[in-house]
JSON list of C-alpha atoms in Angstrom, two decimals:
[
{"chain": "A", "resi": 111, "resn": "UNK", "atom": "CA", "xyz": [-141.38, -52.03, -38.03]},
{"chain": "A", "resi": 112, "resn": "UNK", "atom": "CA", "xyz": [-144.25, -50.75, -40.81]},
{"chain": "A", "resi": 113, "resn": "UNK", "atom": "CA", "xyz": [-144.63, -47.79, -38.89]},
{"chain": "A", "resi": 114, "resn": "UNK", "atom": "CA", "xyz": [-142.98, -45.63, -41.05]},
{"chain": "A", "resi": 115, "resn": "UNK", "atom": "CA", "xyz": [-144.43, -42.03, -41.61]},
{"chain": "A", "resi": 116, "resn": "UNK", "atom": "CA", "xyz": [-147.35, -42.46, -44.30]},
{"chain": "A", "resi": 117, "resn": "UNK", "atom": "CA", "xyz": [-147.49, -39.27, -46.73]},
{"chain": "A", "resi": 118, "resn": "UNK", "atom": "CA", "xyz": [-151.03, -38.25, -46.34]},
{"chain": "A", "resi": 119, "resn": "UNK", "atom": "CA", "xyz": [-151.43, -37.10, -49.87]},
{"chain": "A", "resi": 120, "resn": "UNK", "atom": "CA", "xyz": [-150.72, -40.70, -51.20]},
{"chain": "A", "resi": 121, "resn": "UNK", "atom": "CA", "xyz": [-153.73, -42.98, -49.65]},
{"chain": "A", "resi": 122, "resn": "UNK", "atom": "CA", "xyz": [-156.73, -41.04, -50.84]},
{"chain": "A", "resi": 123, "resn": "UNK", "atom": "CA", "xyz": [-154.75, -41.02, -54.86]},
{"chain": "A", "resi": 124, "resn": "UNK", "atom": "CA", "xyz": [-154.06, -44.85, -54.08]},
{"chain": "A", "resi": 125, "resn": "UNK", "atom": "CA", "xyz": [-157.66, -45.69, -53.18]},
{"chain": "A", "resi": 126, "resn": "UNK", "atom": "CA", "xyz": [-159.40, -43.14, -55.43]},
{"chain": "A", "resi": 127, "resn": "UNK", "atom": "CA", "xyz": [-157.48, -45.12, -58.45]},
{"chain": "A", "resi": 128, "resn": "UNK", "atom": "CA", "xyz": [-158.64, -48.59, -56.75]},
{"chain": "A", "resi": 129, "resn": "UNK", "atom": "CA", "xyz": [-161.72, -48.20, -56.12]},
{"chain": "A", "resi": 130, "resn": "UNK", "atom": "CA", "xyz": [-164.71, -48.72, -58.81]},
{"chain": "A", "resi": 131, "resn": "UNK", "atom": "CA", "xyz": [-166.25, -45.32, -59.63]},
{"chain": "A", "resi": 132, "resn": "UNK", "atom": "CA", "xyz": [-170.26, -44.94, -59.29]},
{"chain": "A", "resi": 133, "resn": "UNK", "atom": "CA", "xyz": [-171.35, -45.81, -62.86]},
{"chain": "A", "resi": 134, "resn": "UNK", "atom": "CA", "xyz": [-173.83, -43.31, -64.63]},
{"chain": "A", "resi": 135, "resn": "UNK", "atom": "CA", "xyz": [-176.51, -46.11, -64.39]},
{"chain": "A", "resi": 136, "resn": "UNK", "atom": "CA", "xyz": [-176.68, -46.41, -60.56]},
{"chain": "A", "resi": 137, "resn": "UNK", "atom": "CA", "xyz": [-176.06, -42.51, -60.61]},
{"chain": "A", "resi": 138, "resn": "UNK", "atom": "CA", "xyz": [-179.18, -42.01, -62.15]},
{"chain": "A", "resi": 139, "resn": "UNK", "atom": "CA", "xyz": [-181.17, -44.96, -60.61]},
{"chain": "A", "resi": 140, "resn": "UNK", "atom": "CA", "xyz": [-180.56, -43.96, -57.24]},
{"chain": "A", "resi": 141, "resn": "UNK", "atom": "CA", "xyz": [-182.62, -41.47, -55.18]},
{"chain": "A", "resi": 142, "resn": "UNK", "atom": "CA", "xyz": [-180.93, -38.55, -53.22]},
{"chain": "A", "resi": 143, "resn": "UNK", "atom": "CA", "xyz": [-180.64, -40.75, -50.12]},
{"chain": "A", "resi": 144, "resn": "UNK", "atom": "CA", "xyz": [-179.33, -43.68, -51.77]},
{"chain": "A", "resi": 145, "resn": "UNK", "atom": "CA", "xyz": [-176.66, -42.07, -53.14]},
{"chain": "A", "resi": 146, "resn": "UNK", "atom": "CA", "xyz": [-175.72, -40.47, -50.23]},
{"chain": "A", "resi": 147, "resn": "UNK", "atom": "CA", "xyz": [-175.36, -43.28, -48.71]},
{"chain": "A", "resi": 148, "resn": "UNK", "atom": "CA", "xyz": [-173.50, -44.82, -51.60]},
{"chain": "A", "resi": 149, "resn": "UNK", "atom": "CA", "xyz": [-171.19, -41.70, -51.59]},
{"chain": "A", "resi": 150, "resn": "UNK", "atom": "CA", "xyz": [-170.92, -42.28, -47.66]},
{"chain": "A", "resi": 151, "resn": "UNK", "atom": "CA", "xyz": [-169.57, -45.67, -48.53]},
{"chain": "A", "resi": 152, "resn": "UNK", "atom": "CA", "xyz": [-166.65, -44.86, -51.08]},
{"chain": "A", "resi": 153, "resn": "UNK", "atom": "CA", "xyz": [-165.76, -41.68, -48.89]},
{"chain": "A", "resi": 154, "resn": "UNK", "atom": "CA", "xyz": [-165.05, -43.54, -45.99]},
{"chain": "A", "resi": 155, "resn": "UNK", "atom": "CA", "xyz": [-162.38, -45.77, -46.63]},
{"chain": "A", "resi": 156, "resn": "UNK", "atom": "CA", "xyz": [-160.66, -43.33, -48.47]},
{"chain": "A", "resi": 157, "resn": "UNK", "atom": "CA", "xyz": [-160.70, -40.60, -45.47]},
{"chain": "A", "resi": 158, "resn": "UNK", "atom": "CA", "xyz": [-160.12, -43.16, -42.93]},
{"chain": "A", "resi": 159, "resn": "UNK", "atom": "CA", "xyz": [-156.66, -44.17, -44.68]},
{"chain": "A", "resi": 160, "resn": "UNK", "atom": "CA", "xyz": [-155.07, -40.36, -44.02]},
{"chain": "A", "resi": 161, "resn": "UNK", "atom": "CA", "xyz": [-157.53, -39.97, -40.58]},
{"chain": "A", "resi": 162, "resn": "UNK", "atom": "CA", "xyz": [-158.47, -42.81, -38.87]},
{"chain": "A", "resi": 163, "resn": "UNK", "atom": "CA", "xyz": [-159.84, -41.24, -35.48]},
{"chain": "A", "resi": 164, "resn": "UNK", "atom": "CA", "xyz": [-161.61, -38.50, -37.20]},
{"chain": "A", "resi": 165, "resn": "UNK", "atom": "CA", "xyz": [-163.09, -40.52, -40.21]},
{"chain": "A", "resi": 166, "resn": "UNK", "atom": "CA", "xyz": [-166.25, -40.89, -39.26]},
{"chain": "A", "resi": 167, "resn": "UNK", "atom": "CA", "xyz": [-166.93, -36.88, -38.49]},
{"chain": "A", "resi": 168, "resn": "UNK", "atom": "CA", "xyz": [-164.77, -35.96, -41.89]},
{"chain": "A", "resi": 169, "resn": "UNK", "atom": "CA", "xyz": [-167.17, -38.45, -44.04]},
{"chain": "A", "resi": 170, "resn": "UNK", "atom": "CA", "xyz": [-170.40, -36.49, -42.49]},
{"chain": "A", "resi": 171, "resn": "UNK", "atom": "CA", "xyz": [-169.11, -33.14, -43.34]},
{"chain": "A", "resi": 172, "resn": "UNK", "atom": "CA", "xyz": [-168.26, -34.11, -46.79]},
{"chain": "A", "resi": 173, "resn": "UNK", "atom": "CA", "xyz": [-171.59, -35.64, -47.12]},
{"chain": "A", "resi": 174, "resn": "UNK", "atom": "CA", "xyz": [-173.15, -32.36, -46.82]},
{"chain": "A", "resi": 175, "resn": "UNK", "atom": "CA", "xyz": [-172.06, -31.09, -49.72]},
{"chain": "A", "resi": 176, "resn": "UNK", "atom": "CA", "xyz": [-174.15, -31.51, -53.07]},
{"chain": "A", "resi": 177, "resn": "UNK", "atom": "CA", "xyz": [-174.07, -34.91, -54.32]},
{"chain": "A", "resi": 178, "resn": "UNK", "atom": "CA", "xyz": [-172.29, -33.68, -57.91]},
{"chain": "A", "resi": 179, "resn": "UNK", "atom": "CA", "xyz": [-169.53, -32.06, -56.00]},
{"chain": "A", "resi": 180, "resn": "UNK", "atom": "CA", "xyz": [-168.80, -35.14, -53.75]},
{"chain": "A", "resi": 181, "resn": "UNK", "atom": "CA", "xyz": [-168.72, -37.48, -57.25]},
{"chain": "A", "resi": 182, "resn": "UNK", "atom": "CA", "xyz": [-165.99, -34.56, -57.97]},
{"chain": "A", "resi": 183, "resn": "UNK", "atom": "CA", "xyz": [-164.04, -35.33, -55.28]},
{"chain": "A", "resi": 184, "resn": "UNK", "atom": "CA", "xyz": [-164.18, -39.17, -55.73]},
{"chain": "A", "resi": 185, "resn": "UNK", "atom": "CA", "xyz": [-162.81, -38.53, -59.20]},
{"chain": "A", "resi": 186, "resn": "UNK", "atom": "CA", "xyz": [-160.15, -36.03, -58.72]},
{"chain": "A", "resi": 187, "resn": "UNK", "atom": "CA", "xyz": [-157.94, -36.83, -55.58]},
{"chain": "A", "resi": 188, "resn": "UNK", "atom": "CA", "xyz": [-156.60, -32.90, -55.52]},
{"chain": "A", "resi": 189, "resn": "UNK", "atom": "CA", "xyz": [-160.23, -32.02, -54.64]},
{"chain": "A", "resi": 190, "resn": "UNK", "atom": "CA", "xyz": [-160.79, -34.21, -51.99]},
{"chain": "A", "resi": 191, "resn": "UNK", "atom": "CA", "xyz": [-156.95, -33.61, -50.22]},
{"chain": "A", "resi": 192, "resn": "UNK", "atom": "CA", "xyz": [-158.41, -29.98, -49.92]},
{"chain": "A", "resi": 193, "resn": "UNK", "atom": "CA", "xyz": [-161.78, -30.51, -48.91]},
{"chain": "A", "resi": 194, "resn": "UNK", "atom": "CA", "xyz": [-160.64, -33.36, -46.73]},
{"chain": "A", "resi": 195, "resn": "UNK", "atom": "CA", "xyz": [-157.72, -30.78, -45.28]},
{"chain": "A", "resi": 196, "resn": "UNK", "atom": "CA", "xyz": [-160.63, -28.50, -44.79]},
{"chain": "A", "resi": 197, "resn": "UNK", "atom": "CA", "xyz": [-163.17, -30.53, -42.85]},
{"chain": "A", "resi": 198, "resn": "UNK", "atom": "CA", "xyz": [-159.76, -31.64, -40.09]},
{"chain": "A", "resi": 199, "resn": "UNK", "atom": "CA", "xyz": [-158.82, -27.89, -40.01]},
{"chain": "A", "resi": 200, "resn": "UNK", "atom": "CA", "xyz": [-162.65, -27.69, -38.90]},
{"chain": "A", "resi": 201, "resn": "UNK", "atom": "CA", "xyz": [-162.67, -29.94, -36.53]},
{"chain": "A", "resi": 202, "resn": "UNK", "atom": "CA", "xyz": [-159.86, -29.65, -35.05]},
{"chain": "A", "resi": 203, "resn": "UNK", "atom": "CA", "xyz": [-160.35, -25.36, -34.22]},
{"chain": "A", "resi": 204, "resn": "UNK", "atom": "CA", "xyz": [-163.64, -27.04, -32.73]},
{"chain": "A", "resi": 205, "resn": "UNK", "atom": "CA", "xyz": [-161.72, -29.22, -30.72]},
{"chain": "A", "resi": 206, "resn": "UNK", "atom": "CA", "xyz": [-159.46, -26.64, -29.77]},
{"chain": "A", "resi": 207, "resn": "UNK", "atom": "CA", "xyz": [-162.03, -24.50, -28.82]},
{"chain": "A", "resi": 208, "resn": "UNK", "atom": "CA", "xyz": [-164.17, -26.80, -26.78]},
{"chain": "A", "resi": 209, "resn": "UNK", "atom": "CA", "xyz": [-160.55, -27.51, -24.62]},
{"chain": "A", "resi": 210, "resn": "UNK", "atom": "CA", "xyz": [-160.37, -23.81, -24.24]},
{"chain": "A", "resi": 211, "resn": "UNK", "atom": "CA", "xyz": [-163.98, -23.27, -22.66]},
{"chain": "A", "resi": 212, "resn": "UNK", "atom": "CA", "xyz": [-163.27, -26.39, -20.57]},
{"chain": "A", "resi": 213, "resn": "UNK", "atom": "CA", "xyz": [-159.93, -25.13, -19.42]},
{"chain": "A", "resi": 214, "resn": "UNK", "atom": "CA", "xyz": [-161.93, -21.51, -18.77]},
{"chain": "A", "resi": 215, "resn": "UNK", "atom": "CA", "xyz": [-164.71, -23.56, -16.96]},
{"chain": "A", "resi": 216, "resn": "UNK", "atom": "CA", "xyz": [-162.30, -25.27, -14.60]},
{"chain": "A", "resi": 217, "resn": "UNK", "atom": "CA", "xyz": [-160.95, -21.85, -13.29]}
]
């Protein structure tokens, strides 16, 4: 089978190095929101590859940050591996602690 064990450094290097970067032009033609949502769009694929159920949430977090740092990330694959590894730590001591208050809820 293909299921072998995927490293989860290797997709976001992979799809950084695929993917067409933002050029200056539509950098600087675009308003905030536009390029948000442009950012949005390469983000997504990228963090979906290493976290498919958690993609969605990862991209929104990342989205927060200033638009400059997130074209960063989309350049250099180190930064967004640690911002990425950030955001799941996040989310998953959420999750973690939303089983917790359930499990102290059902006492």
């Amino acid at each position: 089978g293909s299921n072998s064990v995927r490293n989860p450094m290797l997709p976001m290097t992979e799809l950084i190095m695929t993917q067409e970067p933002l050029s200056s032009n539509i950098l600087n033609n675009a308003n905030p929101q536009e390029l948000k949502q442009m950012l949005g769009e390469k983000l997504y694929p990228i963090i979906q590859a290493a976290h498919p159920e958690l993609a969605g949430k990862i991209t929104g977090m990342l989205l927060e940050m200033e638009n400059s740092e997130i074209l960063h990330m989309l350049e250099d694959s180190t930064s967004l591996n640690s911002k990425d590894n950030e955001a799941v730590a996040v989310l998953q001591a959420h999750q973690q602690k939303l089983a917790d208050q359930q499990k102290i809820a059902k006492k």
